[in-house]
Amino acid sequence: MHLRTVALRLLPAILLLLTACSESTTKTETASTKEETMATTADAIDSTKSEAPQPTGAASRANPVPTPSAAPDTAYAHDVAMFLGGQPPSQQSKLTALAAQPAWQAFALDQDKSWAKYRSTHTTSMTKWANAELDEVHRNSPTIFYPFSGPDFLNVFTMFPTSQTYVLMGLEPVGSVPARASLENPKLFPAVKASLWSVLNFSFFRTNDMAVDLKSVELDGALPLMMLFAARTGNQVTAIRPVKLDAAGQLQDATAIDTTQAATAKSVPGVEMKLRGPDGQAKTVYYFSADLSDWKLKSNSAPLAFVRTLGPLTTYVKSATYLMHKTYFNQVRRVVLRRSRYILQDDSGIAMKYFQKGAWQFNHYGTYKRPINLFAKHYQPELTLAYRDTVNRPKPLPFGTGYNWRQTDSNLLLARRLIPLAD
């Protein structure tokens, strides 16, 4: 606990020191934007190292990646979700014996403490805030689009618990329902704990480190953590199937393919996770492994073609490494602005200069100062003026979110469309 406290206090200083390391990349951005992708930009935030707990033993990159089963057993999938989250699987589960072992019992106790702390510092305040400030949004948001999300079902569900469909996209491979061998691996619990540490403390993933942690125990992508988050937010996993997007962006079954592979020029790998919410409502969560930079979309436009079929959207953006501030993320930014009725984002989402004047109503929450030093060039004077407006004063934000993760430094913007959606 002492080490975590020290890490939290030292994080701003560490980020400041690392800014110098990122300057060489910043200086070459203009010359290399044609080939720069979502992956190379996202690496910037992962170069920041904080004192996160490390998994026991060395993380091996040589471990083989398991091939997903053709048709995951639904009962087993939900039991795995519970097991990974430190919650008891069903009494009839094949995992009951594993959950009775001292190692899992200690892990479960630790997870209960971590999640209780997260509820007290985040979930309770986020839920209360969302119910008050997003009431209208909740009533008109059947589908949520969350670009640059990684496996973060946790935050999008907390913000939009009444939606029916969630579409997440990120660079992480899709992954599969963990096999029994992975669940028996003694490195599992330290790896899961380390992977969750940054999101539970700072609200965002350090994705590269997370990938190394999970590969050490053969958890092969986003799906295992999505399952864990579903269980920890009171959802029941009712079905999981691998899917893909064809070249036209049409959703197809992909039971026969290896969903751990990256997107090809012809298809985009994904997964469909069916849930039963805490209130009994059916929900569908999609995750697609896709690079949304213009350079990649030029050869494979399927991700955005799929998004265009979803009808009116509510878009959520958080901790997105300021990608849509950049000229070479024009296509995804345009789709969000043309297809969204509401956009909820921190300042790393769409820069204010891209919102059409007179087309949106803005509500600002929290505090806007400057981006962390690593992203200092994405400072927006327009936001500073908005937060100093004495007529339309920003409203309080009672929780921390984004890269400026302290409550006193965090911000959110809710944009409501005032003109009809584009065709």
CSV table of C-alpha atoms in Angstrom, one decimal:
chain,number,residue,atom,x,y,z
A,1,MET,CA,0.0,0.0,0.0
A,2,HIS,CA,2.9,2.3,0.8
A,3,LEU,CA,4.5,1.7,-2.6
A,4,ARG,CA,1.2,2.5,-4.4
A,5,THR,CA,0.8,5.7,-2.4
A,6,VAL,CA,4.4,6.7,-3.4
A,7,ALA,CA,3.6,5.8,-7.0
A,8,LEU,CA,0.5,8.0,-7.1
A,9,ARG,CA,2.4,11.0,-5.7
A,10,LEU,CA,5.3,10.6,-8.0
A,11,LEU,CA,3.3,10.0,-11.2
A,12,PRO,CA,3.1,13.6,-12.3
A,13,ALA,CA,6.9,14.0,-11.9
A,14,ILE,CA,7.6,10.8,-13.8
A,15,LEU,CA,5.4,12.0,-16.7
A,16,LEU,CA,7.2,15.3,-16.7
A,17,LEU,CA,10.6,13.6,-17.0
A,18,LEU,CA,9.4,11.4,-19.7
A,19,THR,CA,8.2,14.3,-21.8
A,20,ALA,CA,11.7,15.0,-22.9
A,21,CYS,CA,11.9,11.4,-24.1
A,22,SER,CA,8.9,11.9,-26.3
A,23,GLU,CA,10.1,15.1,-28.0
A,24,SER,CA,12.0,13.3,-30.7
A,25,THR,CA,8.8,11.5,-31.8
A,26,THR,CA,6.9,14.8,-31.7
A,27,LYS,CA,9.4,16.6,-33.9
A,28,THR,CA,9.1,13.9,-36.6
A,29,GLU,CA,5.3,13.8,-36.6
A,30,THR,CA,4.8,16.2,-39.5
A,31,ALA,CA,7.2,14.3,-41.7
A,32,SER,CA,5.8,10.8,-41.0
A,33,THR,CA,2.0,11.3,-40.6
A,34,LYS,CA,1.3,9.3,-43.7
A,35,GLU,CA,2.7,6.1,-42.2
A,36,GLU,CA,2.0,6.8,-38.5
A,37,THR,CA,-0.8,4.7,-37.2
A,38,MET,CA,-2.9,4.4,-34.1
A,39,ALA,CA,-0.4,1.9,-32.8
A,40,THR,CA,2.6,4.2,-33.0
A,41,THR,CA,0.7,7.1,-31.4
A,42,ALA,CA,-0.7,5.0,-28.6
A,43,ASP,CA,2.8,3.8,-27.7
A,44,ALA,CA,3.5,7.3,-26.3
A,45,ILE,CA,1.4,6.9,-23.2
A,46,ASP,CA,2.7,3.4,-22.7
A,47,SER,CA,6.2,4.8,-22.4
A,48,THR,CA,5.3,6.3,-19.1
A,49,LYS,CA,6.3,3.9,-16.3
A,50,SER,CA,4.7,4.1,-12.8
A,51,GLU,CA,5.3,1.8,-9.9
A,52,ALA,CA,2.7,-0.8,-10.7
A,53,PRO,CA,2.8,-4.2,-9.0
A,54,GLN,CA,4.7,-6.7,-11.1
A,55,PRO,CA,3.6,-10.2,-11.8
A,56,THR,CA,5.5,-13.0,-10.1
A,57,GLY,CA,8.2,-14.3,-12.4
A,58,ALA,CA,9.3,-13.1,-15.7
A,59,ALA,CA,6.7,-12.4,-18.3
A,60,SER,CA,7.5,-14.7,-21.3
A,61,ARG,CA,6.7,-13.5,-24.8
A,62,ALA,CA,7.4,-17.0,-26.1
A,63,ASN,CA,4.3,-18.6,-24.6
A,64,PRO,CA,2.0,-20.1,-27.3
A,65,VAL,CA,-1.3,-18.3,-27.8
A,66,PRO,CA,-4.2,-20.8,-27.4
A,67,THR,CA,-6.6,-21.2,-30.3
A,68,PRO,CA,-10.2,-20.3,-29.2
A,69,SER,CA,-12.7,-23.1,-29.0
A,70,ALA,CA,-15.2,-23.4,-31.8
A,71,ALA,CA,-18.2,-22.8,-29.5
A,72,PRO,CA,-17.4,-21.6,-26.0
A,73,ASP,CA,-19.5,-23.1,-23.3
A,74,THR,CA,-21.7,-20.3,-22.0
A,75,ALA,CA,-21.9,-21.5,-18.4
A,76,TYR,CA,-18.2,-22.0,-18.4
A,77,ALA,CA,-17.6,-18.5,-19.9
A,78,HIS,CA,-19.6,-16.8,-17.1
A,79,ASP,CA,-17.8,-18.9,-14.5
A,80,VAL,CA,-14.5,-17.9,-16.0
A,81,ALA,CA,-15.5,-14.3,-15.8
A,82,MET,CA,-16.4,-14.6,-12.1
A,83,PHE,CA,-13.2,-16.6,-11.4
A,84,LEU,CA,-11.0,-13.9,-13.1
A,85,GLY,CA,-12.7,-11.2,-11.1
A,86,GLY,CA,-12.2,-12.9,-7.8
A,87,GLN,CA,-15.9,-13.9,-7.4
A,88,PRO,CA,-17.1,-17.4,-6.7
A,89,PRO,CA,-18.1,-19.4,-9.7
A,90,SER,CA,-21.4,-21.4,-9.6
A,91,GLN,CA,-21.6,-24.4,-7.4
A,92,GLN,CA,-21.9,-26.7,-10.4
A,93,SER,CA,-18.8,-25.2,-12.1
A,94,LYS,CA,-15.8,-27.1,-13.0
A,95,LEU,CA,-13.8,-24.3,-11.5
A,96,THR,CA,-15.1,-24.8,-8.0
A,97,ALA,CA,-12.1,-26.9,-7.0
A,98,LEU,CA,-9.7,-24.2,-8.3
A,99,ALA,CA,-11.6,-21.5,-6.4
A,100,ALA,CA,-11.2,-23.5,-3.2
A,101,GLN,CA,-7.4,-23.3,-3.3
A,102,PRO,CA,-5.6,-20.8,-1.0
A,103,ALA,CA,-4.1,-18.9,-3.9
A,104,TRP,CA,-7.5,-18.0,-5.4
A,105,GLN,CA,-8.9,-17.3,-2.0
A,106,ALA,CA,-6.2,-14.7,-1.3
A,107,PHE,CA,-6.6,-13.3,-4.8
A,108,ALA,CA,-10.4,-13.0,-4.3
A,109,LEU,CA,-9.9,-11.2,-1.0
A,110,ASP,CA,-7.5,-8.8,-2.6
A,111,GLN,CA,-9.9,-8.1,-5.5
A,112,ASP,CA,-12.8,-7.5,-3.2
A,113,LYS,CA,-10.7,-4.8,-1.4
A,114,SER,CA,-9.6,-3.2,-4.7
A,115,TRP,CA,-13.1,-3.1,-6.1
A,116,ALA,CA,-14.6,-1.8,-2.9
A,117,LYS,CA,-12.1,1.0,-3.0
A,118,TYR,CA,-12.9,1.6,-6.7
A,119,ARG,CA,-16.6,1.8,-5.9
A,120,SER,CA,-16.0,4.3,-3.2
A,121,THR,CA,-13.7,6.6,-5.3
A,122,HIS,CA,-15.3,6.1,-8.7
A,123,THR,CA,-18.3,4.0,-9.3
A,124,THR,CA,-20.6,5.5,-6.7
A,125,SER,CA,-19.9,9.1,-7.8
A,126,MET,CA,-19.9,8.2,-11.5
A,127,THR,CA,-23.3,6.5,-11.3
A,128,LYS,CA,-24.8,9.4,-9.3
A,129,TRP,CA,-23.4,11.9,-11.7
A,130,ALA,CA,-24.5,10.0,-14.8
A,131,ASN,CA,-28.0,9.6,-13.5
A,132,ALA,CA,-28.3,13.3,-12.9
A,133,GLU,CA,-26.4,14.7,-15.9
A,134,LEU,CA,-27.0,12.1,-18.6
A,135,ASP,CA,-30.7,11.3,-17.9
A,136,GLU,CA,-31.7,12.5,-21.3
A,137,VAL,CA,-28.7,10.8,-22.9
A,138,HIS,CA,-29.6,7.5,-21.3
A,139,ARG,CA,-33.2,7.7,-22.7
A,140,ASN,CA,-31.9,8.2,-26.3
A,141,SER,CA,-28.7,6.1,-26.4
A,142,PRO,CA,-29.5,2.5,-27.5
A,143,THR,CA,-26.0,2.2,-29.1
A,144,ILE,CA,-22.7,3.4,-27.7
A,145,PHE,CA,-19.6,3.7,-29.8
A,146,TYR,CA,-16.4,3.7,-27.9
A,147,PRO,CA,-13.4,4.1,-30.2
A,148,PHE,CA,-9.8,3.6,-28.8
A,149,SER,CA,-11.4,1.8,-25.9
A,150,GLY,CA,-9.3,-1.4,-25.5
A,151,PRO,CA,-11.1,-3.8,-23.2
A,152,ASP,CA,-12.6,-0.9,-21.1
A,153,PHE,CA,-16.2,-2.2,-20.8
A,154,LEU,CA,-16.0,-1.0,-17.1
A,155,ASN,CA,-16.2,2.7,-17.7
A,156,VAL,CA,-18.6,2.7,-20.7
A,157,PHE,CA,-21.1,0.5,-18.8
A,158,THR,CA,-20.8,2.7,-15.7
A,159,MET,CA,-21.6,5.8,-17.7
A,160,PHE,CA,-24.3,4.2,-19.9
A,161,PRO,CA,-25.8,1.3,-17.9
A,162,THR,CA,-29.2,1.4,-19.8
A,163,SER,CA,-27.9,1.0,-23.4
A,164,GLN,CA,-28.5,-2.1,-25.3
A,165,THR,CA,-25.4,-2.2,-27.6
A,166,TYR,CA,-21.8,-1.3,-27.0
A,167,VAL,CA,-19.3,-1.2,-29.8
A,168,LEU,CA,-15.7,-1.0,-28.6
A,169,MET,CA,-12.6,-0.7,-30.9
A,170,GLY,CA,-8.9,-0.8,-30.0
A,171,LEU,CA,-5.5,-2.2,-31.0
A,172,GLU,CA,-5.5,-5.1,-28.6
A,173,PRO,CA,-6.1,-8.6,-30.2
A,174,VAL,CA,-9.6,-9.9,-29.6
A,175,GLY,CA,-8.6,-13.0,-27.5
A,176,SER,CA,-10.7,-15.9,-26.4
A,177,VAL,CA,-12.3,-17.5,-23.4
A,178,PRO,CA,-9.4,-18.6,-21.2
A,179,ALA,CA,-8.7,-22.3,-21.2
A,180,ARG,CA,-8.4,-24.4,-18.0
A,181,ALA,CA,-4.6,-24.5,-18.3
A,182,SER,CA,-4.4,-20.6,-18.2
A,183,LEU,CA,-6.6,-20.6,-15.1
A,184,GLU,CA,-4.3,-23.1,-13.4
A,185,ASN,CA,-1.2,-21.0,-14.2
A,186,PRO,CA,0.3,-19.7,-10.9
A,187,LYS,CA,1.2,-16.5,-12.7
A,188,LEU,CA,-2.5,-15.7,-13.4
A,189,PHE,CA,-3.5,-13.8,-10.3
A,190,PRO,CA,-0.4,-11.5,-10.2
A,191,ALA,CA,-0.9,-10.8,-14.0
A,192,VAL,CA,-4.6,-9.9,-13.7
A,193,LYS,CA,-3.9,-7.7,-10.7
A,194,ALA,CA,-1.1,-5.9,-12.5
A,195,SER,CA,-3.2,-5.4,-15.6
A,196,LEU,CA,-6.1,-3.9,-13.6
A,197,TRP,CA,-3.9,-1.7,-11.4
A,198,SER,CA,-3.7,1.4,-13.7
A,199,VAL,CA,-7.4,1.3,-14.7
A,200,LEU,CA,-8.6,1.0,-11.1
A,201,ASN,CA,-6.3,3.7,-9.9
A,202,PHE,CA,-5.9,6.1,-12.8
A,203,SER,CA,-9.0,5.1,-14.9
A,204,PHE,CA,-7.0,4.2,-18.0
A,205,PHE,CA,-5.0,1.2,-19.3
A,206,ARG,CA,-1.3,1.1,-20.0
A,207,THR,CA,-2.0,-1.2,-22.9
A,208,ASN,CA,1.5,-2.4,-23.8
A,209,ASP,CA,2.4,-3.4,-20.3
A,210,MET,CA,-1.1,-5.1,-20.0
A,211,ALA,CA,-0.4,-7.1,-23.1
A,212,VAL,CA,2.9,-8.4,-21.7
A,213,ASP,CA,1.3,-9.2,-18.3
A,214,LEU,CA,-1.6,-11.2,-19.9
A,215,LYS,CA,0.6,-13.0,-22.4
A,216,SER,CA,2.6,-14.4,-19.5
A,217,VAL,CA,-0.4,-16.5,-18.6
A,218,GLU,CA,-1.7,-17.0,-22.1
A,219,LEU,CA,-4.6,-14.6,-21.8
A,220,ASP,CA,-4.6,-13.6,-25.4
A,221,GLY,CA,-6.4,-10.3,-25.8
A,222,ALA,CA,-9.2,-8.0,-24.8
A,223,LEU,CA,-12.0,-10.6,-24.2
A,224,PRO,CA,-10.8,-12.0,-20.8
A,225,LEU,CA,-10.8,-8.5,-19.2
A,226,MET,CA,-14.1,-7.6,-20.9
A,227,MET,CA,-15.6,-10.7,-19.3
A,228,LEU,CA,-14.1,-9.8,-15.9
A,229,PHE,CA,-15.5,-6.3,-16.1
A,230,ALA,CA,-18.9,-7.7,-17.1
A,231,ALA,CA,-19.0,-9.9,-14.0
A,232,ARG,CA,-17.7,-7.2,-11.7
A,233,THR,CA,-20.4,-4.7,-12.9
A,234,GLY,CA,-23.2,-7.2,-12.2
A,235,ASN,CA,-23.7,-8.5,-15.7
A,236,GLN,CA,-24.1,-12.2,-16.6
A,237,VAL,CA,-22.4,-13.5,-19.6
A,238,THR,CA,-25.0,-15.5,-21.6
A,239,ALA,CA,-23.2,-16.1,-24.9
A,240,ILE,CA,-19.8,-15.4,-26.6
A,241,ARG,CA,-19.0,-16.0,-30.3
A,242,PRO,CA,-16.1,-14.9,-32.5
A,243,VAL,CA,-17.2,-12.6,-35.3
A,244,LYS,CA,-15.6,-10.6,-38.1
A,245,LEU,CA,-16.3,-7.7,-40.4
A,246,ASP,CA,-16.1,-8.4,-44.1
A,247,ALA,CA,-14.6,-5.8,-46.5
A,248,ALA,CA,-18.0,-4.1,-46.7
A,249,GLY,CA,-18.3,-3.8,-42.9
A,250,GLN,CA,-20.9,-6.6,-42.6
A,251,LEU,CA,-21.0,-8.6,-39.4
A,252,GLN,CA,-20.3,-12.3,-40.0
A,253,ASP,CA,-19.8,-15.3,-37.8
A,254,ALA,CA,-16.1,-16.3,-37.4
A,255,THR,CA,-16.3,-19.4,-35.4
A,256,ALA,CA,-13.7,-21.1,-37.6
A,257,ILE,CA,-11.1,-18.4,-37.5
A,258,ASP,CA,-8.4,-17.6,-34.9
A,259,THR,CA,-9.6,-14.4,-33.3
A,260,THR,CA,-6.2,-13.7,-31.8
A,261,GLN,CA,-4.8,-12.5,-35.1
A,262,ALA,CA,-4.7,-8.9,-36.1
A,263,ALA,CA,-7.0,-7.4,-38.7
A,264,THR,CA,-6.2,-8.4,-42.3
A,265,ALA,CA,-6.9,-6.4,-45.5
A,266,LYS,CA,-10.0,-8.5,-46.1
A,267,SER,CA,-11.6,-8.8,-42.6
A,268,VAL,CA,-11.5,-7.3,-39.1
A,269,PRO,CA,-11.6,-9.8,-36.2
A,270,GLY,CA,-14.0,-9.3,-33.4
A,271,VAL,CA,-16.1,-10.9,-30.7
A,272,GLU,CA,-19.7,-10.6,-29.7
A,273,MET,CA,-20.5,-10.9,-26.0
A,274,LYS,CA,-24.2,-11.3,-25.0
A,275,LEU,CA,-25.0,-10.2,-21.4
A,276,ARG,CA,-28.0,-10.1,-19.1
A,277,GLY,CA,-27.7,-6.8,-17.2
A,278,PRO,CA,-28.3,-6.4,-13.4
A,279,ASP,CA,-31.8,-5.4,-14.2
A,280,GLY,CA,-32.4,-8.4,-16.5
A,281,GLN,CA,-32.0,-6.3,-19.7
A,282,ALA,CA,-30.3,-8.1,-22.6
A,283,LYS,CA,-27.2,-6.4,-23.9
A,284,THR,CA,-24.7,-7.0,-26.7
A,285,VAL,CA,-21.1,-5.9,-26.6
A,286,TYR,CA,-18.8,-6.0,-29.6
A,287,TYR,CA,-15.1,-5.6,-29.6
A,288,PHE,CA,-13.1,-5.2,-32.9
A,289,SER,CA,-9.3,-5.2,-33.2
A,290,ALA,CA,-8.8,-2.3,-35.6
A,291,ASP,CA,-6.4,0.6,-36.3
A,292,LEU,CA,-8.6,3.7,-37.0
A,293,SER,CA,-5.9,5.9,-38.5
A,294,ASP,CA,-6.6,7.2,-42.0
A,295,TRP,CA,-3.6,5.3,-43.3
A,296,LYS,CA,-5.0,2.0,-42.2
A,297,LEU,CA,-8.6,2.8,-43.1
A,298,LYS,CA,-7.5,3.5,-46.6
A,299,SER,CA,-6.8,-0.2,-47.2
A,300,ASN,CA,-9.5,-1.5,-44.8
A,301,SER,CA,-12.6,0.8,-44.3
A,302,ALA,CA,-14.7,-2.0,-42.7
A,303,PRO,CA,-14.6,-0.7,-39.1
A,304,LEU,CA,-16.2,2.6,-40.0
A,305,ALA,CA,-18.5,1.0,-42.6
A,306,PHE,CA,-19.9,-1.1,-39.7
A,307,VAL,CA,-20.3,2.0,-37.5
A,308,ARG,CA,-22.3,3.7,-40.2
A,309,THR,CA,-24.9,0.9,-40.1
A,310,LEU,CA,-25.6,1.3,-36.4
A,311,GLY,CA,-28.0,4.2,-36.6
A,312,PRO,CA,-27.8,7.3,-34.4
A,313,LEU,CA,-24.9,7.0,-31.9
A,314,THR,CA,-23.8,8.2,-28.6
A,315,THR,CA,-20.0,8.3,-28.7
A,316,TYR,CA,-17.8,8.0,-25.6
A,317,VAL,CA,-14.1,8.9,-25.7
A,318,LYS,CA,-11.7,8.8,-22.8
A,319,SER,CA,-7.9,8.6,-22.5
A,320,ALA,CA,-7.6,8.4,-26.3
A,321,THR,CA,-4.0,9.8,-26.6
A,322,TYR,CA,-5.5,12.9,-28.4
A,323,LEU,CA,-5.6,10.8,-31.7
A,324,MET,CA,-8.6,12.6,-33.1
A,325,HIS,CA,-6.8,15.9,-32.6
A,326,LYS,CA,-4.6,14.9,-35.4
A,327,THR,CA,-5.1,15.4,-39.2
A,328,TYR,CA,-4.5,11.7,-39.9
A,329,PHE,CA,-7.5,10.5,-37.9
A,330,ASN,CA,-9.9,12.6,-40.0
A,331,GLN,CA,-12.1,9.7,-41.1
A,332,VAL,CA,-13.1,8.4,-37.6
A,333,ARG,CA,-13.5,11.9,-36.4
A,334,ARG,CA,-15.8,12.7,-39.3
A,335,VAL,CA,-18.0,9.6,-38.7
A,336,VAL,CA,-18.3,10.5,-35.0
A,337,LEU,CA,-19.3,14.1,-35.7
A,338,ARG,CA,-21.8,13.1,-38.5
A,339,ARG,CA,-23.4,10.1,-36.8
A,340,SER,CA,-23.6,11.0,-33.1
A,341,ARG,CA,-26.5,12.6,-31.3
A,342,TYR,CA,-24.4,12.9,-28.2
A,343,ILE,CA,-20.6,12.9,-27.5
A,344,LEU,CA,-19.2,12.4,-24.0
A,345,GLN,CA,-15.5,12.9,-23.9
A,346,ASP,CA,-12.5,14.2,-22.0
A,347,ASP,CA,-10.1,16.6,-23.6
A,348,SER,CA,-8.3,13.8,-25.4
A,349,GLY,CA,-11.3,13.2,-27.6
A,350,ILE,CA,-12.2,15.5,-30.5
A,351,ALA,CA,-10.6,19.0,-30.4
A,352,MET,CA,-13.1,21.8,-30.1
A,353,LYS,CA,-12.0,23.4,-33.4
A,354,TYR,CA,-13.6,20.4,-35.3
A,355,PHE,CA,-17.1,20.9,-33.9
A,356,GLN,CA,-19.3,22.8,-36.4
A,357,LYS,CA,-20.3,26.2,-35.0
A,358,GLY,CA,-24.0,26.4,-34.1
A,359,ALA,CA,-24.5,22.6,-34.5
A,360,TRP,CA,-23.8,21.6,-30.9
A,361,GLN,CA,-24.7,22.5,-27.3
A,362,PHE,CA,-21.8,22.1,-24.9
A,363,ASN,CA,-21.9,21.3,-21.2
A,364,HIS,CA,-18.5,21.4,-19.5
A,365,TYR,CA,-17.7,19.6,-16.3
A,366,GLY,CA,-14.8,19.6,-13.9
A,367,THR,CA,-11.6,21.5,-14.5
A,368,TYR,CA,-9.5,22.2,-17.6
A,369,LYS,CA,-5.9,23.3,-17.1
A,370,ARG,CA,-3.5,21.7,-19.6
A,371,PRO,CA,-2.8,18.2,-20.9
A,372,ILE,CA,-0.2,16.2,-19.1
A,373,ASN,CA,3.3,17.2,-20.3
A,374,LEU,CA,3.5,14.2,-22.6
A,375,PHE,CA,0.6,15.7,-24.6
A,376,ALA,CA,1.3,19.4,-24.0
A,377,LYS,CA,1.1,20.3,-27.7
A,378,HIS,CA,-2.6,19.4,-27.6
A,379,TYR,CA,-3.5,22.3,-25.3
A,380,GLN,CA,-6.8,24.0,-26.4
A,381,PRO,CA,-7.1,27.7,-25.6
A,382,GLU,CA,-10.8,27.4,-26.6
A,383,LEU,CA,-11.4,25.1,-23.6
A,384,THR,CA,-9.6,27.5,-21.2
A,385,LEU,CA,-12.0,30.2,-22.3
A,386,ALA,CA,-15.0,27.9,-22.0
A,387,TYR,CA,-14.0,27.0,-18.4
A,388,ARG,CA,-13.6,30.7,-17.5
A,389,ASP,CA,-17.1,31.6,-18.8
A,390,THR,CA,-18.9,33.3,-16.0
A,391,VAL,CA,-22.3,33.0,-17.6
A,392,ASN,CA,-22.3,29.3,-18.5
A,393,ARG,CA,-20.1,28.1,-15.7
A,394,PRO,CA,-18.7,24.6,-15.8
A,395,LYS,CA,-20.4,22.1,-13.5
A,396,PRO,CA,-18.6,20.0,-10.9
A,397,LEU,CA,-17.2,16.6,-11.7
A,398,PRO,CA,-17.2,14.5,-8.6
A,399,PHE,CA,-14.7,11.8,-9.8
A,400,GLY,CA,-11.4,11.6,-11.6
A,401,THR,CA,-11.1,10.4,-15.2
A,402,GLY,CA,-8.6,10.5,-18.1
A,403,TYR,CA,-4.9,11.3,-18.0
A,404,ASN,CA,-5.4,14.1,-15.5
A,405,TRP,CA,-6.8,11.5,-13.2
A,406,ARG,CA,-7.1,13.5,-10.0
A,407,GLN,CA,-10.7,14.7,-9.4
A,408,THR,CA,-9.5,18.3,-9.0
A,409,ASP,CA,-7.8,18.1,-12.5
A,410,SER,CA,-10.3,16.1,-14.6
A,411,ASN,CA,-12.7,17.3,-17.2
A,412,LEU,CA,-15.6,16.0,-19.3
A,413,LEU,CA,-17.5,17.5,-22.2
A,414,LEU,CA,-21.1,16.6,-23.1
A,415,ALA,CA,-21.9,17.7,-26.6
A,416,ARG,CA,-25.6,17.6,-27.7
A,417,ARG,CA,-26.4,17.8,-31.4
A,418,LEU,CA,-28.7,20.7,-32.3
A,419,ILE,CA,-29.1,20.0,-36.1
A,420,PRO,CA,-30.4,16.8,-37.8
A,421,LEU,CA,-28.0,13.9,-38.3
A,422,ALA,CA,-26.2,13.7,-41.6
A,423,ASP,CA,-27.4,11.1,-44.1
